[in-house]
Coordinates of C-alpha atoms in Angstrom, one line a residue:
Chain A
X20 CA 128.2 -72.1 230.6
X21 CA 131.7 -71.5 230.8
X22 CA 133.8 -68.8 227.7
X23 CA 136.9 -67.6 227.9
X24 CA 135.6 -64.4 229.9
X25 CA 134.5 -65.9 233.4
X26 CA 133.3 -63.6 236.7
X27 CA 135.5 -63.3 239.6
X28 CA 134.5 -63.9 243.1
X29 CA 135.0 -60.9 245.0
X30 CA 133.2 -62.3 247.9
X31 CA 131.0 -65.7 248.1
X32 CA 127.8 -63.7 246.9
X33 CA 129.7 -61.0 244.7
X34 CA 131.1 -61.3 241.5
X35 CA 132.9 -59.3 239.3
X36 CA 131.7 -59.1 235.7
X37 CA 133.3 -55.8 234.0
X38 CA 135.7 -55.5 231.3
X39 CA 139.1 -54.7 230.7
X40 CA 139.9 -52.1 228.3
X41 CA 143.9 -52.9 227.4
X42 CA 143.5 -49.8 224.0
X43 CA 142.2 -46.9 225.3
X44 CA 144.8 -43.7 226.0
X45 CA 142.7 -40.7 225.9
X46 CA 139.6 -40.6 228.2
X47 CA 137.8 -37.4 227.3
X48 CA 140.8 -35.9 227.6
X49 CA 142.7 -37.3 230.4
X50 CA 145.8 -39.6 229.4
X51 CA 144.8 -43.2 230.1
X52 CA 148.4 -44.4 229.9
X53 CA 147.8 -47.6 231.5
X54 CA 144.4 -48.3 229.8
X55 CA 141.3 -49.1 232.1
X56 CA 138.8 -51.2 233.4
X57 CA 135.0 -50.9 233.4
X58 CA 133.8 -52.7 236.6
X59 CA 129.9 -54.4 237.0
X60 CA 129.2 -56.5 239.9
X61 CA 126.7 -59.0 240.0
X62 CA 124.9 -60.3 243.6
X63 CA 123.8 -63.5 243.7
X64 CA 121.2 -63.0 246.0
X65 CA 117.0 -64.9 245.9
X66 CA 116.9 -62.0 243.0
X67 CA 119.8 -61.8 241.3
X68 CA 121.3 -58.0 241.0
X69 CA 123.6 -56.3 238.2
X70 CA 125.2 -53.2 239.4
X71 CA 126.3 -51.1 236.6
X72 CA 127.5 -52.0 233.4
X73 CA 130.4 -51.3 230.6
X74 CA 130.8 -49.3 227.8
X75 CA 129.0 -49.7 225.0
X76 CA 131.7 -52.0 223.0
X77 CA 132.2 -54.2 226.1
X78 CA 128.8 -55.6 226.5
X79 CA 129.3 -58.7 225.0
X80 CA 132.3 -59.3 227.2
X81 CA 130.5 -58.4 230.6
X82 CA 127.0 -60.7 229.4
X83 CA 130.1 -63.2 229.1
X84 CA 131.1 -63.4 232.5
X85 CA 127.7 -62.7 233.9
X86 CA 126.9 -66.4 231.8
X87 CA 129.6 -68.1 233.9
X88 CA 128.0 -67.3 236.9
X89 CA 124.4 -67.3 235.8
X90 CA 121.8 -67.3 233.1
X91 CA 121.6 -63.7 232.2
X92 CA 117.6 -63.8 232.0
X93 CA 117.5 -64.8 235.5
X94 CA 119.0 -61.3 236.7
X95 CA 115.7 -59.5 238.3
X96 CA 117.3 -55.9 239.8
X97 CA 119.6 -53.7 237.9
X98 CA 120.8 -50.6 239.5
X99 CA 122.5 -47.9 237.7
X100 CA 124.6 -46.2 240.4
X101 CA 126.0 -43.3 237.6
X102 CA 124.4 -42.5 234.3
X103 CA 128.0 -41.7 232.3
X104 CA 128.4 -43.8 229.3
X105 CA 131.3 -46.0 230.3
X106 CA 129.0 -47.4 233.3
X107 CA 125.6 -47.1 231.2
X108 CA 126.6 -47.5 227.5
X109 CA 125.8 -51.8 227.7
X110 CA 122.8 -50.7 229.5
X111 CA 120.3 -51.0 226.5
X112 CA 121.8 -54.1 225.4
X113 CA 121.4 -55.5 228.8
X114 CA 118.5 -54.8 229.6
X115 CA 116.8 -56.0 226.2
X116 CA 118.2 -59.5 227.1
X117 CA 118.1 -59.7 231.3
X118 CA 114.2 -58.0 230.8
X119 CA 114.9 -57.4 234.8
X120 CA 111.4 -56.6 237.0
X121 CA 113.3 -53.6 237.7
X122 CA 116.0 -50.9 237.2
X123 CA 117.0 -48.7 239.6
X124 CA 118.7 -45.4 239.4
X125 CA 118.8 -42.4 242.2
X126 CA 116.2 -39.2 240.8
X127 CA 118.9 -37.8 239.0
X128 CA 119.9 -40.5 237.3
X129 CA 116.4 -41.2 236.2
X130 CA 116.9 -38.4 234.4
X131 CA 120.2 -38.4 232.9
X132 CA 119.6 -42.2 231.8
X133 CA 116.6 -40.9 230.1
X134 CA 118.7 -37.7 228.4
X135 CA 121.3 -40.5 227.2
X136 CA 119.0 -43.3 225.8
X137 CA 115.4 -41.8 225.3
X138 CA 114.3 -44.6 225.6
X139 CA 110.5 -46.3 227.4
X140 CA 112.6 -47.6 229.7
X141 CA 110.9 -47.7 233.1
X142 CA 113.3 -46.5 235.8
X143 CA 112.7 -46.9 239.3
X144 CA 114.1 -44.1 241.7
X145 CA 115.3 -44.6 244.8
X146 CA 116.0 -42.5 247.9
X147 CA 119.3 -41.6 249.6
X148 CA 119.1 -44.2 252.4
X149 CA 116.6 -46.5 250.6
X150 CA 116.7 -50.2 251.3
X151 CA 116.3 -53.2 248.9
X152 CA 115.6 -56.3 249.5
X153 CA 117.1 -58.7 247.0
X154 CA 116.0 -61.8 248.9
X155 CA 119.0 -62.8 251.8
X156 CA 120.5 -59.6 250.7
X157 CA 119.8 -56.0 251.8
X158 CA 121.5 -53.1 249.7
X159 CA 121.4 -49.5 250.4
X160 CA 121.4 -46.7 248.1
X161 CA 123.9 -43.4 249.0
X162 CA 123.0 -40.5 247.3
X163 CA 126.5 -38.4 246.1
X164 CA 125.5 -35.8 244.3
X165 CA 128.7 -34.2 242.3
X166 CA 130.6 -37.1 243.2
X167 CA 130.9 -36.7 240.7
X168 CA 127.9 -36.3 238.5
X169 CA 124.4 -35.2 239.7
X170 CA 123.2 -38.6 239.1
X171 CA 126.0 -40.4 241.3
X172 CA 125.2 -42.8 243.7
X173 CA 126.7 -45.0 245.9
X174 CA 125.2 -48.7 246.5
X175 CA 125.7 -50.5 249.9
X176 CA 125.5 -54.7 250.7
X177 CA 124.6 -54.9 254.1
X178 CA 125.9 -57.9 256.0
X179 CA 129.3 -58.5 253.6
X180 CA 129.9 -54.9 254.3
X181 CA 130.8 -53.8 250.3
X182 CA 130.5 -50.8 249.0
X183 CA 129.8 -50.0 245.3
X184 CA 130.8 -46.7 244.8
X185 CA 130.9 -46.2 241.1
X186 CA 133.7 -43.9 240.1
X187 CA 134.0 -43.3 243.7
X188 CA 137.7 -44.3 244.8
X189 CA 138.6 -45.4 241.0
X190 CA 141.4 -45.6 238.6
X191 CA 142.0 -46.0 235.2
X192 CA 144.6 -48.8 234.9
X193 CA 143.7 -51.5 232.5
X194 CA 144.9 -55.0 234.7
X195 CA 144.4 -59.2 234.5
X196 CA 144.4 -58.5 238.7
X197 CA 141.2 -57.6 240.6
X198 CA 142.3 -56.7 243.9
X199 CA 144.3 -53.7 245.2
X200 CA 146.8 -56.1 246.8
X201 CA 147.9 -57.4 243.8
X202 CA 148.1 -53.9 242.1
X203 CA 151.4 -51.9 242.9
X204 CA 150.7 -49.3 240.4
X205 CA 147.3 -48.2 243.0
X206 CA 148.0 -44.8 244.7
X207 CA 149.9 -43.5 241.3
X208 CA 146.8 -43.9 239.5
X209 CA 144.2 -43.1 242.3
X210 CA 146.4 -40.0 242.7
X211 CA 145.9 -39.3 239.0
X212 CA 142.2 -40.1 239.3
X213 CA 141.4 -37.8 241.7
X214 CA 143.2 -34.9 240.9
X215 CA 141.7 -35.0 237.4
X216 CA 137.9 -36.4 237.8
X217 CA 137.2 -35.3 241.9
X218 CA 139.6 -32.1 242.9
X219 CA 136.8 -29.7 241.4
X220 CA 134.0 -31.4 244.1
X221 CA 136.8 -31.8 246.9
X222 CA 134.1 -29.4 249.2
X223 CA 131.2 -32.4 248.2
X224 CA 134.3 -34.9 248.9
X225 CA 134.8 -34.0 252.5
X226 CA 130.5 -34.0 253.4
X227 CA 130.4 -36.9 251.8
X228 CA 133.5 -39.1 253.4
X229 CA 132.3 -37.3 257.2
X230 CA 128.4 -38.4 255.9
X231 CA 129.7 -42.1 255.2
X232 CA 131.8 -42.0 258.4
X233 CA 128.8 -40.8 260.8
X234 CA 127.0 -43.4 259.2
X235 CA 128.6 -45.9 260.9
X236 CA 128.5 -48.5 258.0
X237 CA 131.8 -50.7 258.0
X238 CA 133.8 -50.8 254.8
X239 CA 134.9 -54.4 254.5
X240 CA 135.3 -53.8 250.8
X241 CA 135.3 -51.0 248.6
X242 CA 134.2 -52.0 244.5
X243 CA 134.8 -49.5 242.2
X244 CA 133.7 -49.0 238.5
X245 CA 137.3 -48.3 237.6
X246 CA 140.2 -49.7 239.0
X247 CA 140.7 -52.8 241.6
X248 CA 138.9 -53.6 244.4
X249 CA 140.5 -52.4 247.7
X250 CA 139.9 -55.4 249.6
X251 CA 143.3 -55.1 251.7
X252 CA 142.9 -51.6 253.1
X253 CA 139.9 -49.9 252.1
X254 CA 140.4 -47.5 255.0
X255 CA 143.7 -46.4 253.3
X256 CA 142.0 -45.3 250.0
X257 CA 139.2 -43.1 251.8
X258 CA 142.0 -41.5 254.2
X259 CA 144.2 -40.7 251.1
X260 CA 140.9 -39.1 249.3
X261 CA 140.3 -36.7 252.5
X262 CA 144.1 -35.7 252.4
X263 CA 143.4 -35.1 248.5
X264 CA 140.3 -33.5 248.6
X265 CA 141.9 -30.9 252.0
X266 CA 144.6 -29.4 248.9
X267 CA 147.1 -28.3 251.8
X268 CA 150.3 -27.3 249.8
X269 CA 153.3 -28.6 249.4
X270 CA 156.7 -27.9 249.6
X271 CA 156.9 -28.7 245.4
X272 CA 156.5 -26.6 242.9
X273 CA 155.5 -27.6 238.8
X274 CA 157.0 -25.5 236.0
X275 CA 155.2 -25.7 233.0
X276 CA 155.5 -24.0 229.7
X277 CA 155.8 -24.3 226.0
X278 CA 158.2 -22.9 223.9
X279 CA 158.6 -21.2 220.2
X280 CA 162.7 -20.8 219.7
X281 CA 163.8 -22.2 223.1
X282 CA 163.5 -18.4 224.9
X283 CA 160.8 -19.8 227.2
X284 CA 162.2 -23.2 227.9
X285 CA 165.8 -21.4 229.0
X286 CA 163.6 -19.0 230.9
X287 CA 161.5 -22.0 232.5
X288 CA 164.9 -23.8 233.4
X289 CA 166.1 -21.1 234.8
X290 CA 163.6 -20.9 237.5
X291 CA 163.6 -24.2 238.0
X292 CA 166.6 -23.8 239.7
X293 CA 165.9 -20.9 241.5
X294 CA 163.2 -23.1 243.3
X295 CA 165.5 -26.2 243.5
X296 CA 168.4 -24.1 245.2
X297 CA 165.8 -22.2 247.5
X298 CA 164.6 -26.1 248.5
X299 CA 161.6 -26.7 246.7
X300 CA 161.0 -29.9 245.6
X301 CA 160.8 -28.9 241.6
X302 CA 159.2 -30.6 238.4
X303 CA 159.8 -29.0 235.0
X304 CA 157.2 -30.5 232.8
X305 CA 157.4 -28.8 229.4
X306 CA 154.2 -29.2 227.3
X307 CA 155.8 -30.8 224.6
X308 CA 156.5 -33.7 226.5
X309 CA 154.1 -33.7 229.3
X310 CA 150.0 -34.1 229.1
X311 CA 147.9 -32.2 230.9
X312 CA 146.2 -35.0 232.8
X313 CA 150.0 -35.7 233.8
X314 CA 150.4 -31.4 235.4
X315 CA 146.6 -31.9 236.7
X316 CA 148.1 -34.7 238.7
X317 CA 151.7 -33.4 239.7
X318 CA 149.7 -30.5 241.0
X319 CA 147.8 -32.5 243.6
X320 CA 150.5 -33.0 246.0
X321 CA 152.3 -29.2 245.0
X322 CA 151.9 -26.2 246.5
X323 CA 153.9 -24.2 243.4
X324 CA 153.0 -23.5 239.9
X325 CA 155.1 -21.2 237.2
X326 CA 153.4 -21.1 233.9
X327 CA 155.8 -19.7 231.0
X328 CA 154.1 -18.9 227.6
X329 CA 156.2 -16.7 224.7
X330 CA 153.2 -14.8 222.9
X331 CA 151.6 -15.9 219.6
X332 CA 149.7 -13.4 217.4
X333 CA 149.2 -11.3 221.0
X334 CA 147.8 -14.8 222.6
X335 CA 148.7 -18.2 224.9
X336 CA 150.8 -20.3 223.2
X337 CA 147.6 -22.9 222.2
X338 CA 149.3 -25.8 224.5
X339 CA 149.3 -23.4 227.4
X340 CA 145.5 -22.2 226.8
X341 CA 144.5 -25.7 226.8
X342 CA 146.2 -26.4 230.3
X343 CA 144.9 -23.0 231.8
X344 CA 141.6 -23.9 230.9
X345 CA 141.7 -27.3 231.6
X346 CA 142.9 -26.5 235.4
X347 CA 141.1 -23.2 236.1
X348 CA 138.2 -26.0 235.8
X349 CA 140.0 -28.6 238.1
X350 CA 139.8 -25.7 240.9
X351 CA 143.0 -26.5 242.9
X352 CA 143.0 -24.5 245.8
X353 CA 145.9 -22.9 247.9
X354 CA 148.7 -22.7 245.4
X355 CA 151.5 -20.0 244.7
X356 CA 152.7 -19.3 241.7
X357 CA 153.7 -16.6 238.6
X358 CA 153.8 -16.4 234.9
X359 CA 156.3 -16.0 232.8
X360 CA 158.1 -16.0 229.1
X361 CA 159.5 -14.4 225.9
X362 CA 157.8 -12.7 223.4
X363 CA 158.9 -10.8 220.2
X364 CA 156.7 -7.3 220.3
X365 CA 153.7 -7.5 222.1
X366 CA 154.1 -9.8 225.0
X367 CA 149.8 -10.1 226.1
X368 CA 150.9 -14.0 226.7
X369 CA 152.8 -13.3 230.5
X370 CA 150.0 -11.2 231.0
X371 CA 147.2 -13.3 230.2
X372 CA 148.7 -16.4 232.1
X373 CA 149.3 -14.4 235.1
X374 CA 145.7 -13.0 235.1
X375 CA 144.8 -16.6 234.6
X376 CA 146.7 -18.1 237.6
X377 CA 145.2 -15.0 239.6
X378 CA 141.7 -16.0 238.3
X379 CA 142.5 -19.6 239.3
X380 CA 143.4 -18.3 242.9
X381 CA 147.1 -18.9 242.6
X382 CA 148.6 -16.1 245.0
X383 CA 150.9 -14.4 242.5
X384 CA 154.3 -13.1 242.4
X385 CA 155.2 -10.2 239.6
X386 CA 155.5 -12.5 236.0
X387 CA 158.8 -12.5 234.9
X388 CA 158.8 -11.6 230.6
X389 CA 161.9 -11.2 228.4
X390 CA 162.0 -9.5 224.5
X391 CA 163.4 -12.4 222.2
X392 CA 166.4 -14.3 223.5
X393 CA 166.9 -14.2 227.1
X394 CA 170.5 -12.9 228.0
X395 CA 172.3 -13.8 231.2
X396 CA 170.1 -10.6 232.9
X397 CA 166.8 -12.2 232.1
X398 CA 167.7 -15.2 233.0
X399 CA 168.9 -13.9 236.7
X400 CA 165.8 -12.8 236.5
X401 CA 163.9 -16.0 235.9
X402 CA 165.9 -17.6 238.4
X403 CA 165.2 -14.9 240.9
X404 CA 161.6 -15.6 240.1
X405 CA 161.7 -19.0 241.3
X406 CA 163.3 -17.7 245.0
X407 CA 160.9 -15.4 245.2
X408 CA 158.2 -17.9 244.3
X409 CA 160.0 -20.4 246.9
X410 CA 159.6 -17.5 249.1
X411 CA 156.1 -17.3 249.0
X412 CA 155.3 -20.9 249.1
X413 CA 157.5 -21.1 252.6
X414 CA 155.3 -18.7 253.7
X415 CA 151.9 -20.4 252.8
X416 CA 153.6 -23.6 254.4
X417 CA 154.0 -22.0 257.7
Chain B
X6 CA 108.2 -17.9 249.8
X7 CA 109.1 -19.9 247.1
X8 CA 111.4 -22.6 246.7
X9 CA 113.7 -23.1 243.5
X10 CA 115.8 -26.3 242.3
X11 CA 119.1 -26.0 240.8
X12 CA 118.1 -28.2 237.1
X13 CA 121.6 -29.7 236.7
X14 CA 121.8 -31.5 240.2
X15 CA 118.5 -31.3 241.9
X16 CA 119.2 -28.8 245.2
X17 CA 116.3 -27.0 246.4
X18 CA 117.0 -23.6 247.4
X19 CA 114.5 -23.0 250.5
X20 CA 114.3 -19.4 251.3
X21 CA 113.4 -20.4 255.3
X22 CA 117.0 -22.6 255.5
X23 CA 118.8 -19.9 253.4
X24 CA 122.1 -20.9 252.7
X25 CA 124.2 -19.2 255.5
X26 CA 127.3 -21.5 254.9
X27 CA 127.4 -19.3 252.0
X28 CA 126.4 -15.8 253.1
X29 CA 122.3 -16.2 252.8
X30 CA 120.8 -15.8 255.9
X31 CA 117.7 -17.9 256.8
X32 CA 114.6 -16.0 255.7
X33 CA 116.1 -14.6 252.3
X34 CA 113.6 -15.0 249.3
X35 CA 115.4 -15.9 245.8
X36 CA 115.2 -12.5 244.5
X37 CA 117.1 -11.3 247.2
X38 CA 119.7 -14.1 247.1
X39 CA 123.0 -12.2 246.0
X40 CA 123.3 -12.9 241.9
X41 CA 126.7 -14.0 242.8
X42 CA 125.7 -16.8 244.7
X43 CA 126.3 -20.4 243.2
X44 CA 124.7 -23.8 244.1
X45 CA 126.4 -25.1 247.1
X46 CA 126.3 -28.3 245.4
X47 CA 127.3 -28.4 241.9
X48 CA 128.5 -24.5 241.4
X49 CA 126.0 -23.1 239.0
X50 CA 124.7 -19.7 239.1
X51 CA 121.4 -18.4 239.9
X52 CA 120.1 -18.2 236.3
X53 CA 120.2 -22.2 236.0
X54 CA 117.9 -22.3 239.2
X55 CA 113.6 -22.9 238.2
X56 CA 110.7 -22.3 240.8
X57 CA 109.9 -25.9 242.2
X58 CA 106.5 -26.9 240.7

């Protein structure tokens, strides 16, 4: 039966049968600017397999495309390589109609399917190495465990050589085109993914790309559950994850802050071009403007960070809490940095960003903090905090 | 000695392997496991480990 939503052949047995979701710009929290995609693959092997699903909202659309290749019902293996809700959510609704002999899921995901649906869903788990035969086809589960759930798993076609790694080597970017090829936007957005989904399990990142590489299996394709499918260079994708997932720094440095009366932006500014004239490679990103997804993701290729807050009933400026907190959780490693900003009395904001940078692991230069309006003193000093920031980062470049 | 499994990914602390990437020499039982030590694999700390049944 052919709809308007038809599969596409990723190879002569593999199909692509996600969805494409054009509306959505916050993702938990992370800026989806360019929307996404929710991949599912379906192998037409002796027993039919579905690997993953959508969201919730998108079922309809993937049972579409799964109809153009095949009658739904006739669907006997259904793996579930990550239990998180925009790879599980059209699981129920799947399932009720495919009624597969089995659904597979690795021991944690077992689990967390069974935390999300509570359902009397019998789920099969399978072993890190597993093999199963789908009749003609072999596939091969890959435990990853905090890659980047518990539950996440990896699922391997012998023979055509592809990969399903779920959120593994994704992107959020909502697109009519399948393959990485055809997708000029790809490293932007796989930069972006990593640095805000993967840079807290880098360490797990690294054992698992040397694991994959000792195992010896070639990567003709890679099939993600976001994003296209690298098809062209595959290689490239996994390379650019272990430069990623190493955090070397950079000769670049983010300033980031939010401002009351304009103190803290001059102040910012100012040391902006203390770095730019000691020859860092500089990015003002004030909060107003800038999300913290965006930072999260500037960061990744930086080796700098300057963090200006002017104090607020003795606190953060809120904007500024939210990005400390939301990249003391993103643990980037090996960067330099300092607070600073302008306050009116109290001043605990410089304070409590620098002890938040030093908590982060940022190695520190003394914060920089000015009483009301900066005057052409403070902001000597600000700039002077940037070269010595610049400084420091030559020094952890060396 | 007995073992204990982290419950929000699974690892099994084994007091023969230790965990000497991470300071815990082979032969350490969990009690003795610094309380500052975190799963290798997901980052938790020791109070979101169970005994293995």
């Amino acid at each position: 039966m052919k709809g308007p939503f038809q599969a596409v052949p990723v190879t002569d047995k593999v199909y692509w049968v996600g969805a494409v979701d054009w509306d959505i710009r916050d993702f938990h929290g992370y800026a989806t600017s360019r929307g996404t995609t929710y991949n599912a693959y379906l192998v037409m092997a002796d027993k039919p397999t579905l690997i993953d699903t959508v969201k919730a909202p998108f079922a309809d659309e993937m049972l579409a495309r799964i109809r153009s290749v095949c009658d739904p019902k006739s669907i006997r293996y259904v793996v579930s390589n990550h239990s998180e809700m925009d790879h599980s959510g059209a699981l129920p609704q799947a399932l009720a109609l495919i009624q597969p002999e089995k659904v597979l899921a690795s021991a944690m995901g077992v689990k967390a399917l069974q935390a999300h649906f509570h359902w009397d869903v019998p789920v099969q788990a399978v072993k890190d190495g597993e093999t199963l035969d789908l009749g003609g086809e072999r596939l091969t589960f890959m435990e990853t465990r905090m890659v980047h759930w518990p539950d996440s798993m990896f699922s391997y076609l012998q023979g055509a050589g592809v990969l399903f790694s779920n959120d593994g080597f994704g992107m959020h970017l909502a697109s009519a085109r399948r393959f990485d090829d055809e997708t000029p936007e790809r490293f932007v957005e796989a930069a972006k993914y990593y640095a805000n989904i993967l840079l807290p399990f880098s360490d797990i990142v690294l054992a698992l790309l040397d694991k994959v590489a000792k195992s010896g299996l070639p990567l003709k394709l890679i099939a993600p559950d976001h994003g296209p499918v690298w098809r062209r260079e595959p290689e490239r994708i996994v390379s650019l994850w272990a430069e990623w997932a190493r955090q070397k720094p950079r000769n670049k440095a983010v300033v980031v802050f939010d401002t009351m009366w304009g103190s803290t932006d001059k102040l910012g500014r100012a040391a902006a071009e203390g770095l730019v004239q000691a020859g860092v490679e500089t990015l003002v990103m004030p909060l107003r403007g800038n999300h913290r997804s965006d930072v999260a993701t500037e960061l990744l290729e930086a080796g700098a960070i300057l963090v200006g807050s002017p104090t607020i009933n003795k606190q953060l400026f809120p904007t500024v809490a939210d990005l400390l907190s939301y990249l003391k959780g993103l643990r980037r490693k090996n960067l330099t940095g300092a607070a600073f900003g302008s306050y009116g009395w109290g001043g605990e904001s410089i304070k409590l960003a620098q002890d938040a940078l030093t908590e982060m692991g940022v190695a520190t230069v003394e914060p920089v903090k000015c009483q009301y309006v900066p005057d052409a003193a403070a902001l000597d000093a600000a700039h002077a905090l940037g070269q010595k920031v610049a400084a420091k980062l030559k020094e952890a470049l060396r | 000695m007995k073992k204990y499994v982290c419950t929000p990914c699974g690892y099994v602390y084994d007091p023969a392997a230790g965990d000497p990437e991470h300071g815990v020499p082979p032969g350490t039982p969990w009690e003795q496991v610094p309380a500052d030590w975190v799963c290798p694999v997901c980052g938790v700390g020791k109070d979101m480990f169970e005994p293995e049944s």
